Amino acid sequence: QVQLVESGGGLVQAGGSLRLSCVVSGLSFRTYAMGWFRQNPGPGREFVASASRSGAIINYGDSVKGRFAISRDDSMNTVFLKMDNLKSEDTAAYYCAATTRATGSSYSSDYSYWGQGTQVTVSL
């Protein structure tokens, strides 16, 4: 059974930082690229970041470039999202996801497996 379990969300003041973690089990972690998406109430998930299978190819959504950093630790089957200089518009549920596309993807439809999400709330 494949499981992706996110943690690290919470309430933070604007300008603060959080680090999200996503522990993956039930699949061969090294053969999947990983991504982070976020969603507010309503349809559609916004691409946040992706890391390729090797971790060498990294991509970010325009709204988080320069503030967020994705990384992966294959020894721990874990992908991280470090979020700095948080803004109120970053408030959302954050989801990690796994894709067989080697370089990752910014399209949620390319991802086969998803976590349950962790809530991030940024207060002014």
PDB file of C-alpha atoms in Angstrom:
ATOM      1  CA  GLN A   1       0.000   0.000   0.000  1.00  0.00           C
ATOM      2  CA  VAL A   2       1.443   3.336  -1.062  1.00  0.00           C
ATOM      3  CA  GLN A   3       1.378   6.063   1.542  1.00  0.00           C
ATOM      4  CA  LEU A   4       2.537   9.667   1.473  1.00  0.00           C
ATOM      5  CA  VAL A   5       2.304  11.347   4.847  1.00  0.00           C
ATOM      6  CA  GLU A   6       2.890  15.083   5.172  1.00  0.00           C
ATOM      7  CA  SER A   7       3.743  16.895   8.380  1.00  0.00           C
ATOM      8  CA  GLY A   8       5.091  20.243   9.538  1.00  0.00           C
ATOM      9  CA  GLY A   9       2.176  22.513   8.768  1.00  0.00           C
ATOM     10  CA  GLY A  10       0.791  24.994  11.247  1.00  0.00           C
ATOM     11  CA  LEU A  11       0.132  28.611  12.047  1.00  0.00           C
ATOM     12  CA  VAL A  12       2.934  31.105  11.440  1.00  0.00           C
ATOM     13  CA  GLN A  13       3.208  34.862  11.262  1.00  0.00           C
ATOM     14  CA  ALA A  14       3.941  36.603   7.974  1.00  0.00           C
ATOM     15  CA  GLY A  15       7.675  36.653   7.353  1.00  0.00           C
ATOM     16  CA  GLY A  16       8.197  33.424   9.260  1.00  0.00           C
ATOM     17  CA  SER A  17       9.325  29.985   8.125  1.00  0.00           C
ATOM     18  CA  LEU A  18       8.109  26.414   8.114  1.00  0.00           C
ATOM     19  CA  ARG A  19       9.523  23.131   6.852  1.00  0.00           C
ATOM     20  CA  LEU A  20       7.156  20.526   5.529  1.00  0.00           C
ATOM     21  CA  SER A  21       8.081  16.846   5.338  1.00  0.00           C
ATOM     22  CA  CYS A  22       6.538  14.038   3.335  1.00  0.00           C
ATOM     23  CA  VAL A  23       7.451  10.454   4.182  1.00  0.00           C
ATOM     24  CA  VAL A  24       6.787   7.947   1.426  1.00  0.00           C
ATOM     25  CA  SER A  25       6.264   4.216   1.797  1.00  0.00           C
ATOM     26  CA  GLY A  26       5.046   1.375  -0.377  1.00  0.00           C
ATOM     27  CA  LEU A  27       6.916   2.367  -3.527  1.00  0.00           C
ATOM     28  CA  SER A  28      10.495   2.588  -4.738  1.00  0.00           C
ATOM     29  CA  PHE A  29      11.188   6.182  -3.759  1.00  0.00           C
ATOM     30  CA  ARG A  30      14.240   6.585  -5.976  1.00  0.00           C
ATOM     31  CA  THR A  31      12.216   5.819  -9.100  1.00  0.00           C
ATOM     32  CA  TYR A  32       9.751   8.647  -8.530  1.00  0.00           C
ATOM     33  CA  ALA A  33      10.046  12.383  -8.938  1.00  0.00           C
ATOM     34  CA  MET A  34       8.298  14.312  -6.198  1.00  0.00           C
ATOM     35  CA  GLY A  35       6.196  17.432  -6.156  1.00  0.00           C
ATOM     36  CA  TRP A  36       4.431  19.800  -3.805  1.00  0.00           C
ATOM     37  CA  PHE A  37       1.092  21.409  -4.605  1.00  0.00           C
ATOM     38  CA  ARG A  38      -1.241  23.600  -2.598  1.00  0.00           C
ATOM     39  CA  GLN A  39      -4.967  24.186  -2.589  1.00  0.00           C
ATOM     40  CA  ASN A  40      -7.369  26.631  -1.066  1.00  0.00           C
ATOM     41  CA  PRO A  41     -11.073  25.831  -0.783  1.00  0.00           C
ATOM     42  CA  GLY A  42     -12.322  25.391  -4.328  1.00  0.00           C
ATOM     43  CA  PRO A  43     -11.203  23.452  -7.368  1.00  0.00           C
ATOM     44  CA  GLY A  44      -7.664  23.199  -8.657  1.00  0.00           C
ATOM     45  CA  ARG A  45      -4.289  22.647  -7.077  1.00  0.00           C
ATOM     46  CA  GLU A  46      -1.457  25.119  -7.590  1.00  0.00           C
ATOM     47  CA  PHE A  47       1.988  23.818  -8.434  1.00  0.00           C
ATOM     48  CA  VAL A  48       4.562  24.758  -5.820  1.00  0.00           C
ATOM     49  CA  ALA A  49       7.746  22.775  -6.513  1.00  0.00           C
ATOM     50  CA  SER A  50       9.109  19.560  -7.956  1.00  0.00           C
ATOM     51  CA  ALA A  51      12.317  17.583  -7.691  1.00  0.00           C
ATOM     52  CA  SER A  52      13.441  15.002 -10.234  1.00  0.00           C
ATOM     53  CA  ARG A  53      14.298  11.413  -9.374  1.00  0.00           C
ATOM     54  CA  SER A  54      17.925  12.371  -8.879  1.00  0.00           C
ATOM     55  CA  GLY A  55      17.093  15.660  -7.200  1.00  0.00           C
ATOM     56  CA  ALA A  56      19.191  17.495  -9.755  1.00  0.00           C
ATOM     57  CA  ILE A  57      16.292  19.096 -11.632  1.00  0.00           C
ATOM     58  CA  ILE A  58      14.260  21.450  -9.497  1.00  0.00           C
ATOM     59  CA  ASN A  59      11.341  23.624 -10.551  1.00  0.00           C
ATOM     60  CA  TYR A  60       9.220  26.151  -8.683  1.00  0.00           C
ATOM     61  CA  GLY A  61       5.967  27.927  -9.222  1.00  0.00           C
ATOM     62  CA  ASP A  62       6.402  31.623  -9.943  1.00  0.00           C
ATOM     63  CA  SER A  63       4.735  32.701  -6.710  1.00  0.00           C
ATOM     64  CA  VAL A  64       7.244  30.875  -4.495  1.00  0.00           C
ATOM     65  CA  LYS A  65      10.518  31.297  -6.382  1.00  0.00           C
ATOM     66  CA  GLY A  66      13.260  32.618  -4.141  1.00  0.00           C
ATOM     67  CA  ARG A  67      11.310  31.830  -0.963  1.00  0.00           C
ATOM     68  CA  PHE A  68      10.701  28.062  -1.019  1.00  0.00           C
ATOM     69  CA  ALA A  69      13.170  25.206  -1.429  1.00  0.00           C
ATOM     70  CA  ILE A  70      12.413  21.574  -2.201  1.00  0.00           C
ATOM     71  CA  SER A  71      14.817  18.778  -1.350  1.00  0.00           C
ATOM     72  CA  ARG A  72      14.740  15.026  -1.028  1.00  0.00           C
ATOM     73  CA  ASP A  73      16.554  12.497   1.126  1.00  0.00           C
ATOM     74  CA  ASP A  74      16.424   9.100  -0.512  1.00  0.00           C
ATOM     75  CA  SER A  75      17.855   7.397   2.571  1.00  0.00           C
ATOM     76  CA  MET A  76      14.784   8.529   4.489  1.00  0.00           C
ATOM     77  CA  ASN A  77      12.235   8.211   1.643  1.00  0.00           C
ATOM     78  CA  THR A  78      11.361  11.809   2.417  1.00  0.00           C
ATOM     79  CA  VAL A  79      10.829  15.007   0.475  1.00  0.00           C
ATOM     80  CA  PHE A  80      10.995  18.383   2.181  1.00  0.00           C
ATOM     81  CA  LEU A  81       9.669  21.852   1.437  1.00  0.00           C
ATOM     82  CA  LYS A  82      11.406  24.695   3.265  1.00  0.00           C
ATOM     83  CA  MET A  83       9.273  27.813   3.188  1.00  0.00           C
ATOM     84  CA  ASP A  84      10.768  31.181   4.112  1.00  0.00           C
ATOM     85  CA  ASN A  85       9.389  34.710   4.142  1.00  0.00           C
ATOM     86  CA  LEU A  86       5.864  33.365   4.257  1.00  0.00           C
ATOM     87  CA  LYS A  87       3.017  35.581   3.095  1.00  0.00           C
ATOM     88  CA  SER A  88      -0.698  35.491   3.834  1.00  0.00           C
ATOM     89  CA  GLU A  89      -1.316  34.322   0.275  1.00  0.00           C
ATOM     90  CA  ASP A  90       0.691  31.168   1.034  1.00  0.00           C
ATOM     91  CA  THR A  91      -2.133  30.012   3.297  1.00  0.00           C
ATOM     92  CA  ALA A  92      -3.391  26.696   1.886  1.00  0.00           C
ATOM     93  CA  ALA A  93      -3.413  22.957   2.328  1.00  0.00           C
ATOM     94  CA  TYR A  94      -0.113  21.588   1.043  1.00  0.00           C
ATOM     95  CA  TYR A  95       0.101  18.200  -0.642  1.00  0.00           C
ATOM     96  CA  CYS A  96       3.059  16.100  -1.696  1.00  0.00           C
ATOM     97  CA  ALA A  97       2.768  13.835  -4.694  1.00  0.00           C
ATOM     98  CA  ALA A  98       4.779  11.240  -6.613  1.00  0.00           C
ATOM     99  CA  THR A  99       5.158  10.886 -10.374  1.00  0.00           C
ATOM    100  CA  THR A 100       6.951   8.436 -12.640  1.00  0.00           C
ATOM    101  CA  ARG A 101       7.976  11.327 -14.900  1.00  0.00           C
ATOM    102  CA  ALA A 102      11.718  11.395 -14.316  1.00  0.00           C
ATOM    103  CA  THR A 103      12.118  15.165 -14.246  1.00  0.00           C
ATOM    104  CA  GLY A 104       8.933  15.878 -12.315  1.00  0.00           C
ATOM    105  CA  SER A 105       6.027  17.975 -13.548  1.00  0.00           C
ATOM    106  CA  SER A 106       4.019  21.088 -12.778  1.00  0.00           C
ATOM    107  CA  TYR A 107       0.779  19.355 -13.787  1.00  0.00           C
ATOM    108  CA  SER A 108      -1.159  17.664 -11.014  1.00  0.00           C
ATOM    109  CA  SER A 109      -2.583  15.173 -13.520  1.00  0.00           C
ATOM    110  CA  ASP A 110       0.913  13.729 -14.003  1.00  0.00           C
ATOM    111  CA  TYR A 111       1.099  12.556 -10.403  1.00  0.00           C
ATOM    112  CA  SER A 112      -0.095   9.093  -9.436  1.00  0.00           C
ATOM    113  CA  TYR A 113       0.073   9.215  -5.665  1.00  0.00           C
ATOM    114  CA  TRP A 114      -0.904  11.928  -3.207  1.00  0.00           C
ATOM    115  CA  GLY A 115      -0.705  12.571   0.493  1.00  0.00           C
ATOM    116  CA  GLN A 116      -3.585  13.707   2.650  1.00  0.00           C
ATOM    117  CA  GLY A 117      -2.279  17.251   2.992  1.00  0.00           C
ATOM    118  CA  THR A 118      -1.063  19.494   5.788  1.00  0.00           C
ATOM    119  CA  GLN A 119      -2.522  22.918   6.511  1.00  0.00           C
ATOM    120  CA  VAL A 120      -0.363  26.041   6.478  1.00  0.00           C
ATOM    121  CA  THR A 121      -1.899  29.243   7.790  1.00  0.00           C
ATOM    122  CA  VAL A 122       0.000  32.524   7.620  1.00  0.00           C
ATOM    123  CA  SER A 123      -1.299  35.353   9.776  1.00  0.00           C
ATOM    124  CA  LEU A 124      -0.649  39.026   9.219  1.00  0.00           C
TER     125      LEU A 124
END
